[in-house]
């Protein structure tokens, strides 16, 4: 078993955990400082913690060493002040366990396992995850996003994993609030359920049983405020704040390539980060798209 080190961060609790973007220079080299800037911004909001190395971090474009680099840079910047969730990417059980070991040593609060790139049926994927979860002595979750990844686990397999593994405590979905409610009703209280999709349907996700969301960082000040208002019992206020943010979310969440191009552009504008270059494959921005982002950035204001 992999023991959780004493330098671990805080315990994962309900709330908003913004996924950080990966920024590259004009040659496609990964930049470190934008991660520090994003961490500082997240810690200055009502976000519950920070998430890294998911789809928003373009994890599939990063080497193993680059993923370790991101992990260490972000963990050092957070210094245990808030929980850190790290997605575990890899095509083999051995690779995912090795990364998990490094992540735990760096002080992550929880791991989020992502399916391998090669499609598996439900039983084989459940076995893949089960072996990794058994080898890791810390809170573990699964990113179950067949809508974006092409395949995933059935509700029955999620429930079985929760029953078989005490440390399987988190699941992240990428679905609408109606589908999330059906999963939440079957899973019960044993697993904290999060959704993504940039924060779309945020109040209704909470009504459906979500513990929070893992959206991107570009609107974390707004999404964390909405969560705070909703959980404080002022749902009408939360709904109004969400209605104001909705045009931005609808523009950004138009598929993963669109989200990566324009969500990152919005984050750069609000954070004062040079946008830089990209890694292929990527969706080129259009003049019209960039103009929309400038308008949204002006409306939302700086993210300090």
PDB file of C-alpha atoms in Angstrom:
ATOM      1  CA  UNK A   1       0.000   0.000   0.000  1.00  0.00           C
ATOM      2  CA  UNK A   2       1.044   3.599  -0.672  1.00  0.00           C
ATOM      3  CA  UNK A   3       0.909   5.567   2.555  1.00  0.00           C
ATOM      4  CA  UNK A   4      -0.415   9.123   2.644  1.00  0.00           C
ATOM      5  CA  UNK A   5       2.425  11.391   3.723  1.00  0.00           C
ATOM      6  CA  UNK A   6       2.286  13.905   6.578  1.00  0.00           C
ATOM      7  CA  UNK A   7       2.659  16.791   4.098  1.00  0.00           C
ATOM      8  CA  UNK A   8      -0.776  16.122   2.638  1.00  0.00           C
ATOM      9  CA  UNK A   9      -3.164  18.979   2.078  1.00  0.00           C
ATOM     10  CA  UNK A  10      -6.538  19.549   3.691  1.00  0.00           C
ATOM     11  CA  UNK A  11      -9.385  17.062   3.476  1.00  0.00           C
ATOM     12  CA  UNK A  12     -11.597  17.305   0.409  1.00  0.00           C
ATOM     13  CA  UNK A  13     -14.956  18.864   1.237  1.00  0.00           C
ATOM     14  CA  UNK A  14     -17.930  20.047  -0.841  1.00  0.00           C
ATOM     15  CA  UNK A  15     -17.309  23.097  -3.009  1.00  0.00           C
ATOM     16  CA  UNK A  16     -15.737  24.395  -6.193  1.00  0.00           C
ATOM     17  CA  UNK A  17     -12.354  23.011  -7.291  1.00  0.00           C
ATOM     18  CA  UNK A  18     -11.130  24.933 -10.352  1.00  0.00           C
ATOM     19  CA  UNK A  19      -9.126  22.973 -12.906  1.00  0.00           C
ATOM     20  CA  UNK A  20      -5.954  24.823 -13.890  1.00  0.00           C
ATOM     21  CA  UNK A  21      -4.993  25.412 -17.526  1.00  0.00           C
ATOM     22  CA  UNK A  22      -1.628  24.502 -19.023  1.00  0.00           C
ATOM     23  CA  UNK A  23       0.025  27.465 -20.756  1.00  0.00           C
ATOM     24  CA  UNK A  24       2.778  26.993 -23.342  1.00  0.00           C
ATOM     25  CA  UNK A  25       5.257  29.329 -24.980  1.00  0.00           C
ATOM     26  CA  UNK A  26       5.420  29.945 -28.724  1.00  0.00           C
ATOM     27  CA  UNK A  27       7.553  26.805 -29.152  1.00  0.00           C
ATOM     28  CA  UNK A  28       5.079  24.648 -27.241  1.00  0.00           C
ATOM     29  CA  UNK A  29       7.189  24.476 -24.071  1.00  0.00           C
ATOM     30  CA  UNK A  30       5.211  24.151 -20.845  1.00  0.00           C
ATOM     31  CA  UNK A  31       5.350  27.293 -18.682  1.00  0.00           C
ATOM     32  CA  UNK A  32       5.491  27.067 -14.878  1.00  0.00           C
ATOM     33  CA  UNK A  33       4.647  30.572 -13.719  1.00  0.00           C
ATOM     34  CA  UNK A  34       1.034  30.607 -15.027  1.00  0.00           C
ATOM     35  CA  UNK A  35       0.297  27.691 -12.694  1.00  0.00           C
ATOM     36  CA  UNK A  36       1.479  29.770  -9.733  1.00  0.00           C
ATOM     37  CA  UNK A  37      -0.651  32.693 -10.875  1.00  0.00           C
ATOM     38  CA  UNK A  38      -3.717  30.475 -11.171  1.00  0.00           C
ATOM     39  CA  UNK A  39      -3.162  28.992  -7.711  1.00  0.00           C
ATOM     40  CA  UNK A  40      -2.885  32.471  -6.191  1.00  0.00           C
ATOM     41  CA  UNK A  41      -6.117  33.522  -7.890  1.00  0.00           C
ATOM     42  CA  UNK A  42      -7.976  30.416  -6.746  1.00  0.00           C
ATOM     43  CA  UNK A  43      -6.836  30.857  -3.145  1.00  0.00           C
ATOM     44  CA  UNK A  44      -8.140  34.418  -3.244  1.00  0.00           C
ATOM     45  CA  UNK A  45     -11.708  33.232  -3.939  1.00  0.00           C
ATOM     46  CA  UNK A  46     -14.223  31.095  -2.071  1.00  0.00           C
ATOM     47  CA  UNK A  47     -13.029  27.981  -3.930  1.00  0.00           C
ATOM     48  CA  UNK A  48     -12.712  24.887  -1.740  1.00  0.00           C
ATOM     49  CA  UNK A  49      -9.433  23.869  -3.350  1.00  0.00           C
ATOM     50  CA  UNK A  50      -7.606  23.398  -6.646  1.00  0.00           C
ATOM     51  CA  UNK A  51      -7.600  20.661  -9.293  1.00  0.00           C
ATOM     52  CA  UNK A  52      -4.899  19.834 -11.838  1.00  0.00           C
ATOM     53  CA  UNK A  53      -4.094  17.538 -14.756  1.00  0.00           C
ATOM     54  CA  UNK A  54      -7.607  16.988 -16.060  1.00  0.00           C
ATOM     55  CA  UNK A  55      -8.936  17.686 -19.533  1.00  0.00           C
ATOM     56  CA  UNK A  56      -8.539  21.428 -18.898  1.00  0.00           C
ATOM     57  CA  UNK A  57      -4.831  20.971 -18.185  1.00  0.00           C
ATOM     58  CA  UNK A  58      -4.510  19.106 -21.501  1.00  0.00           C
ATOM     59  CA  UNK A  59      -3.025  16.187 -19.599  1.00  0.00           C
ATOM     60  CA  UNK A  60      -2.923  13.912 -22.644  1.00  0.00           C
ATOM     61  CA  UNK A  61      -0.457  16.344 -24.288  1.00  0.00           C
ATOM     62  CA  UNK A  62       1.949  16.260 -21.333  1.00  0.00           C
ATOM     63  CA  UNK A  63       4.752  13.764 -20.769  1.00  0.00           C
ATOM     64  CA  UNK A  64       5.003  11.877 -17.492  1.00  0.00           C
ATOM     65  CA  UNK A  65       7.834  14.183 -16.392  1.00  0.00           C
ATOM     66  CA  UNK A  66       5.788  17.274 -17.274  1.00  0.00           C
ATOM     67  CA  UNK A  67       2.874  15.963 -15.235  1.00  0.00           C
ATOM     68  CA  UNK A  68       5.225  15.554 -12.268  1.00  0.00           C
ATOM     69  CA  UNK A  69       6.501  19.088 -12.892  1.00  0.00           C
ATOM     70  CA  UNK A  70       2.960  20.502 -12.777  1.00  0.00           C
ATOM     71  CA  UNK A  71       2.217  18.507  -9.642  1.00  0.00           C
ATOM     72  CA  UNK A  72       5.295  19.769  -7.804  1.00  0.00           C
ATOM     73  CA  UNK A  73       4.920  23.397  -8.871  1.00  0.00           C
ATOM     74  CA  UNK A  74       1.271  23.560  -7.812  1.00  0.00           C
ATOM     75  CA  UNK A  75       1.725  21.615  -4.557  1.00  0.00           C
ATOM     76  CA  UNK A  76       4.606  23.874  -3.561  1.00  0.00           C
ATOM     77  CA  UNK A  77       2.533  26.972  -4.270  1.00  0.00           C
ATOM     78  CA  UNK A  78      -0.520  25.774  -2.326  1.00  0.00           C
ATOM     79  CA  UNK A  79       1.561  24.709   0.690  1.00  0.00           C
ATOM     80  CA  UNK A  80      -1.334  22.694   2.108  1.00  0.00           C
ATOM     81  CA  UNK A  81      -3.547  25.745   2.527  1.00  0.00           C
ATOM     82  CA  UNK A  82      -6.418  24.128   0.600  1.00  0.00           C
ATOM     83  CA  UNK A  83      -7.054  20.646  -0.825  1.00  0.00           C
ATOM     84  CA  UNK A  84      -5.336  19.676  -4.072  1.00  0.00           C
ATOM     85  CA  UNK A  85      -7.007  17.189  -6.425  1.00  0.00           C
ATOM     86  CA  UNK A  86      -4.772  15.583  -9.049  1.00  0.00           C
ATOM     87  CA  UNK A  87      -6.051  13.651 -12.044  1.00  0.00           C
ATOM     88  CA  UNK A  88      -4.092  10.462 -12.726  1.00  0.00           C
ATOM     89  CA  UNK A  89      -3.540   9.839 -16.445  1.00  0.00           C
ATOM     90  CA  UNK A  90      -1.891   6.791 -17.963  1.00  0.00           C
ATOM     91  CA  UNK A  91      -2.554   3.860 -20.260  1.00  0.00           C
ATOM     92  CA  UNK A  92      -1.348   1.173 -17.846  1.00  0.00           C
ATOM     93  CA  UNK A  93      -2.044   0.251 -14.251  1.00  0.00           C
ATOM     94  CA  UNK A  94       1.672   0.497 -13.504  1.00  0.00           C
ATOM     95  CA  UNK A  95       1.909   4.052 -14.868  1.00  0.00           C
ATOM     96  CA  UNK A  96      -1.124   5.236 -12.909  1.00  0.00           C
ATOM     97  CA  UNK A  97       0.150   3.681  -9.673  1.00  0.00           C
ATOM     98  CA  UNK A  98       3.599   5.212 -10.185  1.00  0.00           C
ATOM     99  CA  UNK A  99       2.131   8.666 -10.729  1.00  0.00           C
ATOM    100  CA  UNK A 100      -0.167   8.179  -7.729  1.00  0.00           C
ATOM    101  CA  UNK A 101       2.873   7.393  -5.593  1.00  0.00           C
ATOM    102  CA  UNK A 102       4.585  10.610  -6.686  1.00  0.00           C
ATOM    103  CA  UNK A 103       1.409  12.629  -6.198  1.00  0.00           C
ATOM    104  CA  UNK A 104       0.933  11.371  -2.646  1.00  0.00           C
ATOM    105  CA  UNK A 105       4.547  12.189  -1.826  1.00  0.00           C
ATOM    106  CA  UNK A 106       3.908  15.731  -3.091  1.00  0.00           C
ATOM    107  CA  UNK A 107       0.936  16.126  -0.750  1.00  0.00           C
ATOM    108  CA  UNK A 108      -2.226  15.798  -2.828  1.00  0.00           C
ATOM    109  CA  UNK A 109      -5.484  15.490  -0.933  1.00  0.00           C
ATOM    110  CA  UNK A 110      -7.126  13.098  -3.384  1.00  0.00           C
ATOM    111  CA  UNK A 111      -6.522  11.393  -6.707  1.00  0.00           C
ATOM    112  CA  UNK A 112      -8.913  11.343  -9.668  1.00  0.00           C
ATOM    113  CA  UNK A 113      -8.338   8.366 -11.960  1.00  0.00           C
ATOM    114  CA  UNK A 114      -8.943   8.914 -15.665  1.00  0.00           C
ATOM    115  CA  UNK A 115      -9.655   6.010 -18.030  1.00  0.00           C
ATOM    116  CA  UNK A 116      -6.803   4.934 -20.332  1.00  0.00           C
ATOM    117  CA  UNK A 117      -6.867   6.068 -23.945  1.00  0.00           C
ATOM    118  CA  UNK A 118      -7.705   2.591 -25.243  1.00  0.00           C
ATOM    119  CA  UNK A 119     -11.413   1.852 -24.991  1.00  0.00           C
ATOM    120  CA  UNK A 120     -12.439  -0.891 -22.536  1.00  0.00           C
ATOM    121  CA  UNK A 121     -15.748  -2.522 -21.765  1.00  0.00           C
ATOM    122  CA  UNK A 122     -17.403  -1.886 -18.425  1.00  0.00           C
ATOM    123  CA  UNK A 123     -16.040  -4.951 -16.621  1.00  0.00           C
ATOM    124  CA  UNK A 124     -12.468  -4.497 -17.813  1.00  0.00           C
ATOM    125  CA  UNK A 125     -12.451  -0.782 -16.953  1.00  0.00           C
ATOM    126  CA  UNK A 126     -13.842  -1.517 -13.482  1.00  0.00           C
ATOM    127  CA  UNK A 127     -11.044  -4.035 -12.955  1.00  0.00           C
ATOM    128  CA  UNK A 128      -8.457  -1.527 -14.196  1.00  0.00           C
ATOM    129  CA  UNK A 129      -9.617   1.058 -11.671  1.00  0.00           C
ATOM    130  CA  UNK A 130     -10.062  -1.471  -8.861  1.00  0.00           C
ATOM    131  CA  UNK A 131      -6.440  -2.586  -9.018  1.00  0.00           C
ATOM    132  CA  UNK A 132      -5.183   1.005  -8.795  1.00  0.00           C
ATOM    133  CA  UNK A 133      -7.544   1.939  -5.965  1.00  0.00           C
ATOM    134  CA  UNK A 134      -6.398  -1.121  -3.999  1.00  0.00           C
ATOM    135  CA  UNK A 135      -2.775   0.014  -4.274  1.00  0.00           C
ATOM    136  CA  UNK A 136      -3.379   3.560  -3.047  1.00  0.00           C
ATOM    137  CA  UNK A 137      -3.968   4.484   0.588  1.00  0.00           C
ATOM    138  CA  UNK A 138      -5.587   7.865   0.110  1.00  0.00           C
ATOM    139  CA  UNK A 139      -8.947   9.214  -1.078  1.00  0.00           C
ATOM    140  CA  UNK A 140      -9.501   8.255  -4.717  1.00  0.00           C
ATOM    141  CA  UNK A 141     -12.043   9.290  -7.300  1.00  0.00           C
ATOM    142  CA  UNK A 142     -12.855   8.436 -10.890  1.00  0.00           C
ATOM    143  CA  UNK A 143     -13.522  10.775 -13.791  1.00  0.00           C
ATOM    144  CA  UNK A 144     -16.490   9.118 -15.439  1.00  0.00           C
ATOM    145  CA  UNK A 145     -17.017  11.139 -18.596  1.00  0.00           C
ATOM    146  CA  UNK A 146     -18.134   8.962 -21.514  1.00  0.00           C
ATOM    147  CA  UNK A 147     -19.582  12.087 -23.131  1.00  0.00           C
ATOM    148  CA  UNK A 148     -16.038  13.446 -23.621  1.00  0.00           C
ATOM    149  CA  UNK A 149     -13.764  10.404 -23.335  1.00  0.00           C
ATOM    150  CA  UNK A 150     -15.849   8.004 -25.408  1.00  0.00           C
ATOM    151  CA  UNK A 151     -16.407   5.361 -22.721  1.00  0.00           C
ATOM    152  CA  UNK A 152     -16.819   5.011 -18.976  1.00  0.00           C
ATOM    153  CA  UNK A 153     -18.328   3.019 -16.135  1.00  0.00           C
ATOM    154  CA  UNK A 154     -21.956   2.107 -15.614  1.00  0.00           C
ATOM    155  CA  UNK A 155     -23.719   3.280 -12.466  1.00  0.00           C
ATOM    156  CA  UNK A 156     -23.661  -0.314 -11.264  1.00  0.00           C
ATOM    157  CA  UNK A 157     -19.860  -0.493 -11.572  1.00  0.00           C
ATOM    158  CA  UNK A 158     -19.447   2.823  -9.744  1.00  0.00           C
ATOM    159  CA  UNK A 159     -21.589   1.484  -6.908  1.00  0.00           C
ATOM    160  CA  UNK A 160     -19.623  -1.787  -6.832  1.00  0.00           C
ATOM    161  CA  UNK A 161     -16.306   0.074  -6.600  1.00  0.00           C
ATOM    162  CA  UNK A 162     -17.667   2.212  -3.768  1.00  0.00           C
ATOM    163  CA  UNK A 163     -18.773  -0.925  -1.924  1.00  0.00           C
ATOM    164  CA  UNK A 164     -15.470  -2.726  -2.504  1.00  0.00           C
ATOM    165  CA  UNK A 165     -13.067   0.122  -1.691  1.00  0.00           C
ATOM    166  CA  UNK A 166     -13.330   2.286   1.410  1.00  0.00           C
ATOM    167  CA  UNK A 167     -11.051   4.928  -0.111  1.00  0.00           C
ATOM    168  CA  UNK A 168     -13.157   5.335  -3.266  1.00  0.00           C
ATOM    169  CA  UNK A 169     -14.892   8.507  -2.128  1.00  0.00           C
ATOM    170  CA  UNK A 170     -15.196  10.800  -5.175  1.00  0.00           C
ATOM    171  CA  UNK A 171     -16.684  10.612  -8.660  1.00  0.00           C
ATOM    172  CA  UNK A 172     -16.512  13.352 -11.271  1.00  0.00           C
ATOM    173  CA  UNK A 173     -19.089  13.353 -14.038  1.00  0.00           C
ATOM    174  CA  UNK A 174     -19.486  15.399 -17.212  1.00  0.00           C
ATOM    175  CA  UNK A 175     -23.237  15.260 -17.754  1.00  0.00           C
ATOM    176  CA  UNK A 176     -26.427  17.255 -17.407  1.00  0.00           C
ATOM    177  CA  UNK A 177     -28.109  17.736 -14.039  1.00  0.00           C
ATOM    178  CA  UNK A 178     -30.910  15.269 -14.834  1.00  0.00           C
ATOM    179  CA  UNK A 179     -28.424  12.459 -15.478  1.00  0.00           C
ATOM    180  CA  UNK A 180     -26.389  13.452 -12.432  1.00  0.00           C
ATOM    181  CA  UNK A 181     -29.462  13.142 -10.229  1.00  0.00           C
ATOM    182  CA  UNK A 182     -30.013   9.556 -11.350  1.00  0.00           C
ATOM    183  CA  UNK A 183     -26.392   8.693 -10.484  1.00  0.00           C
ATOM    184  CA  UNK A 184     -26.620  10.506  -7.138  1.00  0.00           C
ATOM    185  CA  UNK A 185     -29.793   8.667  -6.173  1.00  0.00           C
ATOM    186  CA  UNK A 186     -28.109   5.295  -6.842  1.00  0.00           C
ATOM    187  CA  UNK A 187     -24.760   6.082  -5.203  1.00  0.00           C
ATOM    188  CA  UNK A 188     -26.209   7.560  -2.032  1.00  0.00           C
ATOM    189  CA  UNK A 189     -23.959   9.321   0.471  1.00  0.00           C
ATOM    190  CA  UNK A 190     -20.921   7.049   0.240  1.00  0.00           C
ATOM    191  CA  UNK A 191     -19.343   8.965  -2.658  1.00  0.00           C
ATOM    192  CA  UNK A 192     -18.954  12.717  -3.146  1.00  0.00           C
ATOM    193  CA  UNK A 193     -20.283  13.517  -6.598  1.00  0.00           C
ATOM    194  CA  UNK A 194     -18.857  16.394  -8.643  1.00  0.00           C
ATOM    195  CA  UNK A 195     -19.734  17.646 -12.101  1.00  0.00           C
ATOM    196  CA  UNK A 196     -17.677  19.624 -14.590  1.00  0.00           C
ATOM    197  CA  UNK A 197     -18.824  21.179 -17.878  1.00  0.00           C
ATOM    198  CA  UNK A 198     -17.377  24.591 -16.930  1.00  0.00           C
ATOM    199  CA  UNK A 199     -20.118  25.123 -14.357  1.00  0.00           C
ATOM    200  CA  UNK A 200     -23.166  24.739 -16.585  1.00  0.00           C
ATOM    201  CA  UNK A 201     -26.357  24.104 -14.569  1.00  0.00           C
ATOM    202  CA  UNK A 202     -24.461  24.843 -11.364  1.00  0.00           C
ATOM    203  CA  UNK A 203     -27.470  25.471  -9.064  1.00  0.00           C
ATOM    204  CA  UNK A 204     -29.425  22.556 -10.527  1.00  0.00           C
ATOM    205  CA  UNK A 205     -26.422  20.261 -10.119  1.00  0.00           C
ATOM    206  CA  UNK A 206     -26.462  21.103  -6.425  1.00  0.00           C
ATOM    207  CA  UNK A 207     -30.197  20.499  -6.261  1.00  0.00           C
ATOM    208  CA  UNK A 208     -29.617  17.151  -7.993  1.00  0.00           C
ATOM    209  CA  UNK A 209     -27.212  16.000  -5.294  1.00  0.00           C
ATOM    210  CA  UNK A 210     -23.768  17.166  -6.425  1.00  0.00           C
ATOM    211  CA  UNK A 211     -21.271  17.974  -3.683  1.00  0.00           C
ATOM    212  CA  UNK A 212     -19.746  20.634  -5.909  1.00  0.00           C
ATOM    213  CA  UNK A 213     -18.173  21.201  -9.284  1.00  0.00           C
ATOM    214  CA  UNK A 214     -14.757  20.949 -10.886  1.00  0.00           C
ATOM    215  CA  UNK A 215     -15.012  23.603 -13.601  1.00  0.00           C
ATOM    216  CA  UNK A 216     -12.141  25.587 -15.110  1.00  0.00           C
ATOM    217  CA  UNK A 217     -10.529  28.521 -13.328  1.00  0.00           C
ATOM    218  CA  UNK A 218     -11.598  31.268 -15.737  1.00  0.00           C
ATOM    219  CA  UNK A 219     -14.806  31.984 -13.755  1.00  0.00           C
ATOM    220  CA  UNK A 220     -13.851  30.570 -10.335  1.00  0.00           C
ATOM    221  CA  UNK A 221     -14.667  33.779  -8.490  1.00  0.00           C
ATOM    222  CA  UNK A 222     -18.217  33.628  -9.829  1.00  0.00           C
ATOM    223  CA  UNK A 223     -18.802  29.872  -9.556  1.00  0.00           C
ATOM    224  CA  UNK A 224     -17.495  29.756  -5.988  1.00  0.00           C
ATOM    225  CA  UNK A 225     -19.718  32.709  -5.050  1.00  0.00           C
ATOM    226  CA  UNK A 226     -22.737  30.938  -6.540  1.00  0.00           C
ATOM    227  CA  UNK A 227     -21.901  27.804  -4.542  1.00  0.00           C
ATOM    228  CA  UNK A 228     -21.521  29.839  -1.342  1.00  0.00           C
ATOM    229  CA  UNK A 229     -24.863  31.595  -1.835  1.00  0.00           C
ATOM    230  CA  UNK A 230     -26.649  28.343  -2.625  1.00  0.00           C
ATOM    231  CA  UNK A 231     -25.278  26.469   0.377  1.00  0.00           C
ATOM    232  CA  UNK A 232     -26.029  29.443   2.630  1.00  0.00           C
ATOM    233  CA  UNK A 233     -29.708  29.023   1.732  1.00  0.00           C
ATOM    234  CA  UNK A 234     -29.993  32.064  -0.536  1.00  0.00           C
ATOM    235  CA  UNK A 235     -30.904  30.061  -3.637  1.00  0.00           C
ATOM    236  CA  UNK A 236     -32.656  32.940  -5.368  1.00  0.00           C
ATOM    237  CA  UNK A 237     -29.467  35.002  -5.143  1.00  0.00           C
ATOM    238  CA  UNK A 238     -27.461  32.048  -6.440  1.00  0.00           C
ATOM    239  CA  UNK A 239     -29.827  31.683  -9.390  1.00  0.00           C
ATOM    240  CA  UNK A 240     -29.472  35.368 -10.269  1.00  0.00           C
ATOM    241  CA  UNK A 241     -25.686  35.191 -10.156  1.00  0.00           C
ATOM    242  CA  UNK A 242     -25.773  32.082 -12.316  1.00  0.00           C
ATOM    243  CA  UNK A 243     -28.096  33.745 -14.843  1.00  0.00           C
ATOM    244  CA  UNK A 244     -25.591  36.582 -15.225  1.00  0.00           C
ATOM    245  CA  UNK A 245     -22.730  34.108 -15.800  1.00  0.00           C
ATOM    246  CA  UNK A 246     -24.629  31.752 -18.095  1.00  0.00           C
ATOM    247  CA  UNK A 247     -23.833  33.456 -21.447  1.00  0.00           C
ATOM    248  CA  UNK A 248     -20.121  33.058 -20.701  1.00  0.00           C
ATOM    249  CA  UNK A 249     -20.469  29.393 -19.769  1.00  0.00           C
ATOM    250  CA  UNK A 250     -22.573  28.643 -22.842  1.00  0.00           C
ATOM    251  CA  UNK A 251     -19.977  30.253 -25.095  1.00  0.00           C
ATOM    252  CA  UNK A 252     -17.049  28.409 -23.516  1.00  0.00           C
ATOM    253  CA  UNK A 253     -18.574  24.931 -23.162  1.00  0.00           C
ATOM    254  CA  UNK A 254     -18.980  23.982 -26.822  1.00  0.00           C
ATOM    255  CA  UNK A 255     -16.842  20.847 -26.821  1.00  0.00           C
ATOM    256  CA  UNK A 256     -13.352  20.243 -25.440  1.00  0.00           C
ATOM    257  CA  UNK A 257     -11.275  21.866 -28.252  1.00  0.00           C
ATOM    258  CA  UNK A 258     -13.450  25.011 -28.134  1.00  0.00           C
ATOM    259  CA  UNK A 259     -13.277  25.059 -24.327  1.00  0.00           C
ATOM    260  CA  UNK A 260      -9.484  24.784 -24.320  1.00  0.00           C
ATOM    261  CA  UNK A 261      -9.038  27.596 -26.847  1.00  0.00           C
ATOM    262  CA  UNK A 262     -11.503  30.102 -25.499  1.00  0.00           C
ATOM    263  CA  UNK A 263     -11.628  29.155 -21.813  1.00  0.00           C
ATOM    264  CA  UNK A 264      -7.874  29.508 -21.609  1.00  0.00           C
ATOM    265  CA  UNK A 265      -8.056  32.798 -23.500  1.00  0.00           C
ATOM    266  CA  UNK A 266     -10.594  34.104 -20.977  1.00  0.00           C
ATOM    267  CA  UNK A 267      -8.444  32.953 -18.054  1.00  0.00           C
ATOM    268  CA  UNK A 268      -5.383  34.654 -19.548  1.00  0.00           C
ATOM    269  CA  UNK A 269      -7.285  37.905 -20.054  1.00  0.00           C
ATOM    270  CA  UNK A 270      -8.725  37.967 -16.536  1.00  0.00           C
ATOM    271  CA  UNK A 271      -5.485  36.862 -14.846  1.00  0.00           C
ATOM    272  CA  UNK A 272      -3.149  39.101 -16.838  1.00  0.00           C
ATOM    273  CA  UNK A 273      -1.249  36.102 -18.230  1.00  0.00           C
ATOM    274  CA  UNK A 274       0.330  36.167 -21.673  1.00  0.00           C
ATOM    275  CA  UNK A 275      -1.617  33.630 -23.718  1.00  0.00           C
ATOM    276  CA  UNK A 276       1.454  32.281 -25.531  1.00  0.00           C
ATOM    277  CA  UNK A 277       1.341  29.310 -27.882  1.00  0.00           C
ATOM    278  CA  UNK A 278      -0.295  25.891 -27.894  1.00  0.00           C
ATOM    279  CA  UNK A 279       0.353  22.196 -28.392  1.00  0.00           C
ATOM    280  CA  UNK A 280      -1.261  20.346 -31.234  1.00  0.00           C
ATOM    281  CA  UNK A 281      -3.886  19.306 -31.788  1.00  0.00           C
ATOM    282  CA  UNK A 282      -5.541  22.613 -30.968  1.00  0.00           C
ATOM    283  CA  UNK A 283      -8.378  24.736 -32.295  1.00  0.00           C
ATOM    284  CA  UNK A 284      -7.210  28.079 -33.747  1.00  0.00           C
ATOM    285  CA  UNK A 285      -9.050  31.086 -32.365  1.00  0.00           C
ATOM    286  CA  UNK A 286     -10.992  33.299 -34.762  1.00  0.00           C
ATOM    287  CA  UNK A 287     -11.170  37.083 -34.641  1.00  0.00           C
ATOM    288  CA  UNK A 288     -14.843  36.855 -33.749  1.00  0.00           C
ATOM    289  CA  UNK A 289     -14.174  34.359 -30.950  1.00  0.00           C
ATOM    290  CA  UNK A 290     -11.422  36.545 -29.535  1.00  0.00           C
ATOM    291  CA  UNK A 291     -13.755  39.554 -29.629  1.00  0.00           C
ATOM    292  CA  UNK A 292     -16.356  37.612 -27.664  1.00  0.00           C
ATOM    293  CA  UNK A 293     -13.749  36.765 -25.035  1.00  0.00           C
ATOM    294  CA  UNK A 294     -12.712  40.413 -24.732  1.00  0.00           C
ATOM    295  CA  UNK A 295     -16.359  41.332 -24.156  1.00  0.00           C
ATOM    296  CA  UNK A 296     -16.802  38.618 -21.532  1.00  0.00           C
ATOM    297  CA  UNK A 297     -13.553  39.557 -19.808  1.00  0.00           C
ATOM    298  CA  UNK A 298     -14.608  43.185 -19.588  1.00  0.00           C
ATOM    299  CA  UNK A 299     -17.974  42.174 -18.135  1.00  0.00           C
ATOM    300  CA  UNK A 300     -16.464  39.830 -15.521  1.00  0.00           C
ATOM    301  CA  UNK A 301     -13.510  42.040 -14.606  1.00  0.00           C
ATOM    302  CA  UNK A 302     -10.037  40.961 -13.434  1.00  0.00           C
ATOM    303  CA  UNK A 303      -9.543  37.724 -11.539  1.00  0.00           C
ATOM    304  CA  UNK A 304      -7.177  38.747  -8.759  1.00  0.00           C
TER     305      UNK A 304
END
